Structures are given as C-alpha cells and as structure tokens.
Amino acid sequence: MDEPLNRDMKDLSPLALLAAFAFLAVPALVSQWQRLGLTRDMLWAALRGTAQLMAIGYVLTAVFAAESWWLLTLLLVLMIAVASRSAARRGAPFSGAFWMAFLAIAAAEAVALALWGAFQLVAWKGQYVLPMSGMVIGNAMTVAGLSFERMWREFEQTKPLILAKLALGATPRQACQEVIEQTVKAAMIPNIDTLRTIGLVHLPGMMTGAILAGAPPLVAVKYQLVILLTLLSGAAIAAMVISFLTYRCFFVQRLF
C-alpha cells in the first residue's frame, strides 16, 4: 500500500486507553446485579489482554526496526509452538497431540509463506509477514483444536460401525473414512461461512484496519481477499493433517 497513513488516526494517550475500559461498565453492573459472576473474569481477561497486546507491540516495534530474517523466522516458530500447545489441550486423548498440532499449523503457515513469496503477494518484511502469519497461525490453531474434538466425538459415536467394517476386512483407513470426512467438513464450517457472508454481514478486520490506516477501499479489499483465501487453504490443510494423523491413534494406542 503506497498511500500515506490516515492523518485523522491519532495515537491514544494512556488516559484515553484507560477510558476504553468504560465499555466493561454496563456488563459488569448487570453481572453484579444479576449475580452472574462475570465481573472478575471480564476484568482479568481485559487486563491480561491489555498486557499481552502492549508487550507484543514493543516486540513488533523491535522486530520491524531490526529487519532480521532469522529473528522473524524465530518469532514465527515461537508463534506456531504456542498455538500448538493451545490446540493440543483439546487433543488430550491422543498421544503426541502437541507434535501433531505443530505439524498441522506449520504446514498451513509454510504453504501460505510459499505462495505469498511465489506470487509476490507479501513482501518478506516483519510489518507484513507477522500480522498476516498471525492470522493464519491463529486460524489453523482453532481448526486443529476443533479437529481433535470432532475426531474423538465422531469415533465415539461410530465405534460399532468402525469395528464392523474392520471385521468385514476393511483397512483402518477405510473403516475411518467417514469419521475423517465429517471431521474435516466440521472444522471447515467457520471459514466457509465467513467467505459466504463476507461484505454482506460484516467487514473483516484486516480490511477495516487498512481503511482506517488510509488505504483505498479497493486496495484493502484485495489484501483482505488474499488473507481470506489463505485462511481457507490453511484451515483445510490443518484439518486434513490432524484427521490423517489422529485416526491412526485409535489403532496404535488401542483407544477402542
């Protein structure tokens, strides 16, 4: 984007940032009134989120200034590792869930980086790669977690059918074909629904941010389309990798 930043977009003072917490006042008061017990959780989440965002803001400032490819790569690996740890919590029944999640998320990110570079869609600079990679990694993390949960649920529900197929001579892969299919489809639903309703129901975050920064709407739309297609691709890759790896655990770990 060659357009200058929007001059109307000013830096927020600490006092103005603190005033943003006023958005929590109404739900906090209702929670206290109705004894819902949400006030502490909301306040803690807001404080933690603020601390994390401020910290990453300083980290990104340093990374952008350094313009170091190895530092950028290290940060991407760290992001994938943290995302894998989070996704693996939903794959507790499966041995090696962390490494399965790591492989799935890393594969989604690797394909994204390869295509961005091959078609010169995104320059290899921190200010472009990190924000867009963060969206890819975060989306793949969510899909991986959903795939773990759905695979286990589908297996539990169709266990008698799988055993019957095995008794009739089907291979483990053939017996679990329907489970794999349902898992991948279910994990893809959020991304597919987003593409179906984009521009009609909501304006996505990257497009909105680019417009606020002063980019022409059509330029923002083009970048948003790139990231949405990348997210859809990454979701499919993550769901397939998790499904193809986890179904084997039912037989290797004897989870019947």
Short mmCIF file of C-alpha atoms in Angstrom, two decimals:
data_model
loop_
_atom_site.label_atom_id
_atom_site.label_comp_id
_atom_site.label_asym_id
_atom_site.label_seq_id
_atom_site.Cartn_x
_atom_site.Cartn_y
_atom_site.Cartn_z
CA MET A 1 0.00 0.00 0.00
CA ASP A 2 1.64 3.20 -1.19
CA GLU A 3 -0.98 5.57 0.24
CA PRO A 4 0.03 7.63 3.31
CA LEU A 5 -1.46 6.79 6.65
CA ASN A 6 -4.68 8.48 7.61
CA ARG A 7 -3.75 11.66 9.49
CA ASP A 8 -7.06 11.52 11.37
CA MET A 9 -5.91 8.32 13.08
CA LYS A 10 -4.12 9.69 16.14
CA ASP A 11 -2.18 7.90 18.85
CA LEU A 12 -4.20 7.29 22.01
CA SER A 13 -3.00 8.74 25.27
CA PRO A 14 -2.75 6.47 28.35
CA LEU A 15 -5.81 8.25 29.76
CA ALA A 16 -7.82 7.63 26.58
CA LEU A 17 -6.76 3.98 26.60
CA LEU A 18 -7.83 3.66 30.22
CA ALA A 19 -11.19 5.21 29.32
CA ALA A 20 -11.78 2.29 26.93
CA PHE A 21 -12.34 0.11 29.98
CA ALA A 22 -15.61 2.02 30.42
CA PHE A 23 -17.05 -0.36 27.82
CA LEU A 24 -17.00 -3.01 30.54
CA ALA A 25 -19.05 -0.92 32.95
CA VAL A 26 -22.53 -1.87 31.70
CA PRO A 27 -21.99 -5.65 31.52
CA ALA A 28 -20.14 -5.55 34.86
CA LEU A 29 -23.02 -3.74 36.56
CA VAL A 30 -25.58 -6.13 35.08
CA SER A 31 -23.43 -9.07 36.16
CA GLN A 32 -23.27 -7.78 39.72
CA TRP A 33 -26.98 -7.02 39.76
CA GLN A 34 -27.97 -10.46 38.45
CA ARG A 35 -25.18 -12.24 40.34
CA LEU A 36 -23.76 -13.82 37.20
CA GLY A 37 -20.17 -13.84 38.46
CA LEU A 38 -18.71 -12.43 35.24
CA THR A 39 -17.15 -9.22 36.56
CA ARG A 40 -13.90 -10.72 37.81
CA ASP A 41 -13.43 -12.86 34.69
CA MET A 42 -14.07 -9.92 32.36
CA LEU A 43 -11.72 -7.63 34.27
CA TRP A 44 -8.96 -10.23 34.42
CA ALA A 45 -9.34 -11.03 30.70
CA ALA A 46 -9.22 -7.31 29.85
CA LEU A 47 -6.11 -6.68 31.96
CA ARG A 48 -4.33 -9.75 30.65
CA GLY A 49 -5.24 -8.92 27.05
CA THR A 50 -4.01 -5.36 27.52
CA ALA A 51 -0.69 -6.53 28.95
CA GLN A 52 -0.19 -9.09 26.18
CA LEU A 53 -1.02 -6.62 23.41
CA MET A 54 1.25 -3.92 24.83
CA ALA A 55 4.06 -6.46 25.15
CA ILE A 56 3.67 -7.69 21.58
CA GLY A 57 3.54 -4.07 20.45
CA TYR A 58 7.03 -3.46 21.84
CA VAL A 59 8.27 -6.77 20.41
CA LEU A 60 6.94 -5.96 16.94
CA THR A 61 8.49 -2.50 17.09
CA ALA A 62 11.88 -4.09 17.77
CA VAL A 63 11.44 -6.74 15.06
CA PHE A 64 10.36 -4.20 12.46
CA ALA A 65 13.34 -1.99 13.28
CA ALA A 66 15.83 -4.88 13.16
CA GLU A 67 14.69 -6.16 9.73
CA SER A 68 16.34 -9.51 10.51
CA TRP A 69 15.10 -12.60 8.63
CA TRP A 70 16.34 -15.00 11.31
CA LEU A 71 14.60 -13.03 14.07
CA LEU A 72 11.40 -13.03 12.01
CA THR A 73 11.69 -16.80 11.47
CA LEU A 74 12.34 -17.41 15.17
CA LEU A 75 9.26 -15.42 16.11
CA LEU A 76 7.12 -17.39 13.63
CA VAL A 77 8.34 -20.70 15.09
CA LEU A 78 7.56 -19.43 18.59
CA MET A 79 4.06 -18.41 17.50
CA ILE A 80 3.48 -21.86 15.98
CA ALA A 81 4.71 -23.55 19.17
CA VAL A 82 2.40 -21.51 21.41
CA ALA A 83 -0.54 -22.15 19.08
CA SER A 84 0.25 -25.87 19.02
CA ARG A 85 0.29 -26.03 22.80
CA SER A 86 -3.13 -24.42 22.93
CA ALA A 87 -4.63 -26.69 20.25
CA ALA A 88 -3.11 -29.80 21.85
CA ARG A 89 -5.17 -29.26 25.00
CA ARG A 90 -8.20 -30.39 23.03
CA GLY A 91 -6.33 -33.44 21.82
CA ALA A 92 -5.52 -34.83 25.27
CA PRO A 93 -6.67 -38.41 24.45
CA PHE A 94 -4.19 -38.59 21.58
CA SER A 95 -0.53 -39.36 22.23
CA GLY A 96 1.75 -36.72 20.70
CA ALA A 97 -1.07 -34.19 20.27
CA PHE A 98 1.37 -31.27 20.51
CA TRP A 99 3.53 -32.50 17.64
CA MET A 100 0.50 -33.32 15.52
CA ALA A 101 -0.81 -29.81 16.09
CA PHE A 102 2.64 -28.33 15.42
CA LEU A 103 2.90 -30.20 12.12
CA ALA A 104 -0.61 -29.15 11.07
CA ILE A 105 -0.14 -25.47 11.92
CA ALA A 106 3.39 -25.35 10.50
CA ALA A 107 2.16 -26.93 7.25
CA ALA A 108 -0.59 -24.31 6.92
CA GLU A 109 1.90 -21.50 7.55
CA ALA A 110 4.55 -22.98 5.23
CA VAL A 111 2.11 -23.19 2.32
CA ALA A 112 0.99 -19.61 2.98
CA LEU A 113 4.57 -18.28 3.03
CA ALA A 114 5.49 -20.26 -0.09
CA LEU A 115 2.55 -18.95 -2.12
CA TRP A 116 2.93 -15.38 -0.84
CA GLY A 117 6.55 -15.46 -1.95
CA ALA A 118 5.99 -17.31 -5.24
CA PHE A 119 3.35 -14.86 -6.43
CA GLN A 120 4.95 -11.83 -4.72
CA LEU A 121 1.78 -11.17 -2.74
CA VAL A 122 3.51 -10.30 0.52
CA ALA A 123 6.99 -8.83 0.97
CA TRP A 124 9.30 -10.69 3.37
CA LYS A 125 9.23 -7.93 5.95
CA GLY A 126 8.07 -8.13 9.54
CA GLN A 127 5.37 -5.49 9.18
CA TYR A 128 3.65 -7.60 6.51
CA VAL A 129 4.57 -11.20 7.33
CA LEU A 130 3.91 -11.17 11.08
CA PRO A 131 0.37 -9.74 11.10
CA MET A 132 -0.76 -11.94 8.22
CA SER A 133 1.02 -15.01 9.58
CA GLY A 134 -0.59 -14.36 12.95
CA MET A 135 -4.00 -14.66 11.32
CA VAL A 136 -3.00 -17.87 9.51
CA ILE A 137 -1.49 -19.46 12.62
CA GLY A 138 -4.39 -18.42 14.86
CA ASN A 139 -6.94 -19.76 12.39
CA ALA A 140 -5.04 -23.04 11.96
CA MET A 141 -4.83 -23.36 15.76
CA THR A 142 -8.61 -23.07 16.07
CA VAL A 143 -9.18 -25.57 13.26
CA ALA A 144 -6.68 -28.03 14.77
CA GLY A 145 -8.43 -27.85 18.14
CA LEU A 146 -11.84 -28.37 16.53
CA SER A 147 -10.47 -31.30 14.54
CA PHE A 148 -9.16 -33.01 17.68
CA GLU A 149 -12.52 -32.67 19.40
CA ARG A 150 -14.60 -33.67 16.39
CA MET A 151 -12.43 -36.69 15.59
CA TRP A 152 -12.81 -38.04 19.13
CA ARG A 153 -16.57 -37.39 19.18
CA GLU A 154 -17.13 -38.99 15.77
CA PHE A 155 -15.09 -42.02 16.76
CA GLU A 156 -17.04 -42.49 19.99
CA GLN A 157 -20.35 -42.28 18.12
CA THR A 158 -19.38 -44.59 15.25
CA LYS A 159 -17.18 -47.09 17.10
CA PRO A 160 -19.53 -50.09 16.49
CA LEU A 161 -19.67 -49.26 12.78
CA ILE A 162 -15.88 -48.99 12.57
CA LEU A 163 -15.46 -52.35 14.31
CA ALA A 164 -17.99 -53.91 11.94
CA LYS A 165 -16.10 -52.60 8.92
CA LEU A 166 -12.83 -53.96 10.30
CA ALA A 167 -14.47 -57.35 10.86
CA LEU A 168 -15.53 -57.39 7.21
CA GLY A 169 -11.94 -56.85 6.07
CA ALA A 170 -11.70 -53.07 5.75
CA THR A 171 -8.37 -51.42 6.44
CA PRO A 172 -8.16 -48.91 9.32
CA ARG A 173 -8.13 -46.08 6.77
CA GLN A 174 -11.22 -47.41 5.01
CA ALA A 175 -13.04 -48.01 8.30
CA CYS A 176 -12.39 -44.41 9.42
CA GLN A 177 -13.11 -42.73 6.09
CA GLU A 178 -16.48 -41.35 7.20
CA VAL A 179 -15.02 -40.13 10.50
CA ILE A 180 -12.23 -38.30 8.68
CA GLU A 181 -14.67 -36.80 6.19
CA GLN A 182 -17.03 -35.50 8.87
CA THR A 183 -14.13 -34.11 10.92
CA VAL A 184 -12.65 -32.12 8.05
CA LYS A 185 -16.05 -30.77 6.97
CA ALA A 186 -16.99 -29.69 10.50
CA ALA A 187 -13.65 -27.96 11.10
CA MET A 188 -14.01 -26.03 7.84
CA ILE A 189 -17.50 -24.67 8.55
CA PRO A 190 -16.43 -21.36 10.21
CA ASN A 191 -14.07 -20.42 7.37
CA ILE A 192 -16.54 -21.37 4.65
CA ASP A 193 -19.35 -19.44 6.36
CA THR A 194 -17.08 -16.39 6.65
CA LEU A 195 -16.39 -16.38 2.91
CA ARG A 196 -20.08 -16.80 2.12
CA THR A 197 -21.13 -13.78 4.18
CA ILE A 198 -18.11 -11.52 3.76
CA GLY A 199 -19.07 -7.97 2.85
CA LEU A 200 -22.75 -8.71 3.43
CA VAL A 201 -22.86 -9.38 7.16
CA HIS A 202 -19.58 -7.85 8.35
CA LEU A 203 -16.42 -6.11 7.23
CA PRO A 204 -13.38 -8.23 8.17
CA GLY A 205 -10.67 -6.96 10.48
CA MET A 206 -7.79 -6.60 8.06
CA MET A 207 -9.90 -4.67 5.55
CA THR A 208 -11.25 -2.37 8.26
CA GLY A 209 -7.76 -1.75 9.65
CA ALA A 210 -6.35 -0.95 6.22
CA ILE A 211 -9.16 1.51 5.51
CA LEU A 212 -8.65 3.19 8.89
CA ALA A 213 -4.95 3.48 8.06
CA GLY A 214 -5.81 5.38 4.89
CA ALA A 215 -5.72 2.69 2.20
CA PRO A 216 -8.21 2.98 -0.70
CA PRO A 217 -11.16 0.58 -0.18
CA LEU A 218 -10.39 -1.48 -3.29
CA VAL A 219 -6.77 -1.96 -2.21
CA ALA A 220 -7.97 -3.05 1.23
CA VAL A 221 -10.43 -5.47 -0.39
CA LYS A 222 -7.66 -7.08 -2.47
CA TYR A 223 -5.46 -7.65 0.57
CA GLN A 224 -8.43 -8.99 2.52
CA LEU A 225 -9.23 -11.43 -0.28
CA VAL A 226 -5.66 -12.71 -0.22
CA ILE A 227 -5.79 -13.36 3.51
CA LEU A 228 -9.26 -14.96 3.38
CA LEU A 229 -8.22 -17.42 0.68
CA THR A 230 -5.02 -18.10 2.61
CA LEU A 231 -7.04 -18.78 5.77
CA LEU A 232 -9.35 -21.16 3.90
CA SER A 233 -6.37 -23.03 2.49
CA GLY A 234 -4.66 -23.15 5.89
CA ALA A 235 -7.84 -24.40 7.55
CA ALA A 236 -8.18 -27.23 5.04
CA ILE A 237 -4.53 -28.22 5.45
CA ALA A 238 -4.67 -28.16 9.26
CA ALA A 239 -7.92 -30.16 9.38
CA MET A 240 -6.62 -32.79 6.97
CA VAL A 241 -3.27 -33.19 8.71
CA ILE A 242 -4.92 -33.61 12.13
CA SER A 243 -7.50 -36.04 10.76
CA PHE A 244 -4.98 -38.15 8.85
CA LEU A 245 -2.72 -38.40 11.91
CA THR A 246 -5.25 -38.85 14.71
CA TYR A 247 -7.26 -41.70 13.22
CA ARG A 248 -4.15 -43.87 13.45
CA CYS A 249 -4.02 -43.28 17.21
CA PHE A 250 -7.24 -45.25 17.62
CA PHE A 251 -5.38 -48.34 16.48
CA VAL A 252 -1.81 -47.67 17.64
CA GLN A 253 -2.92 -46.58 21.14
CA ARG A 254 -5.77 -49.12 21.23
CA LEU A 255 -8.33 -46.45 22.07
CA PHE A 256 -11.24 -48.80 21.38
#
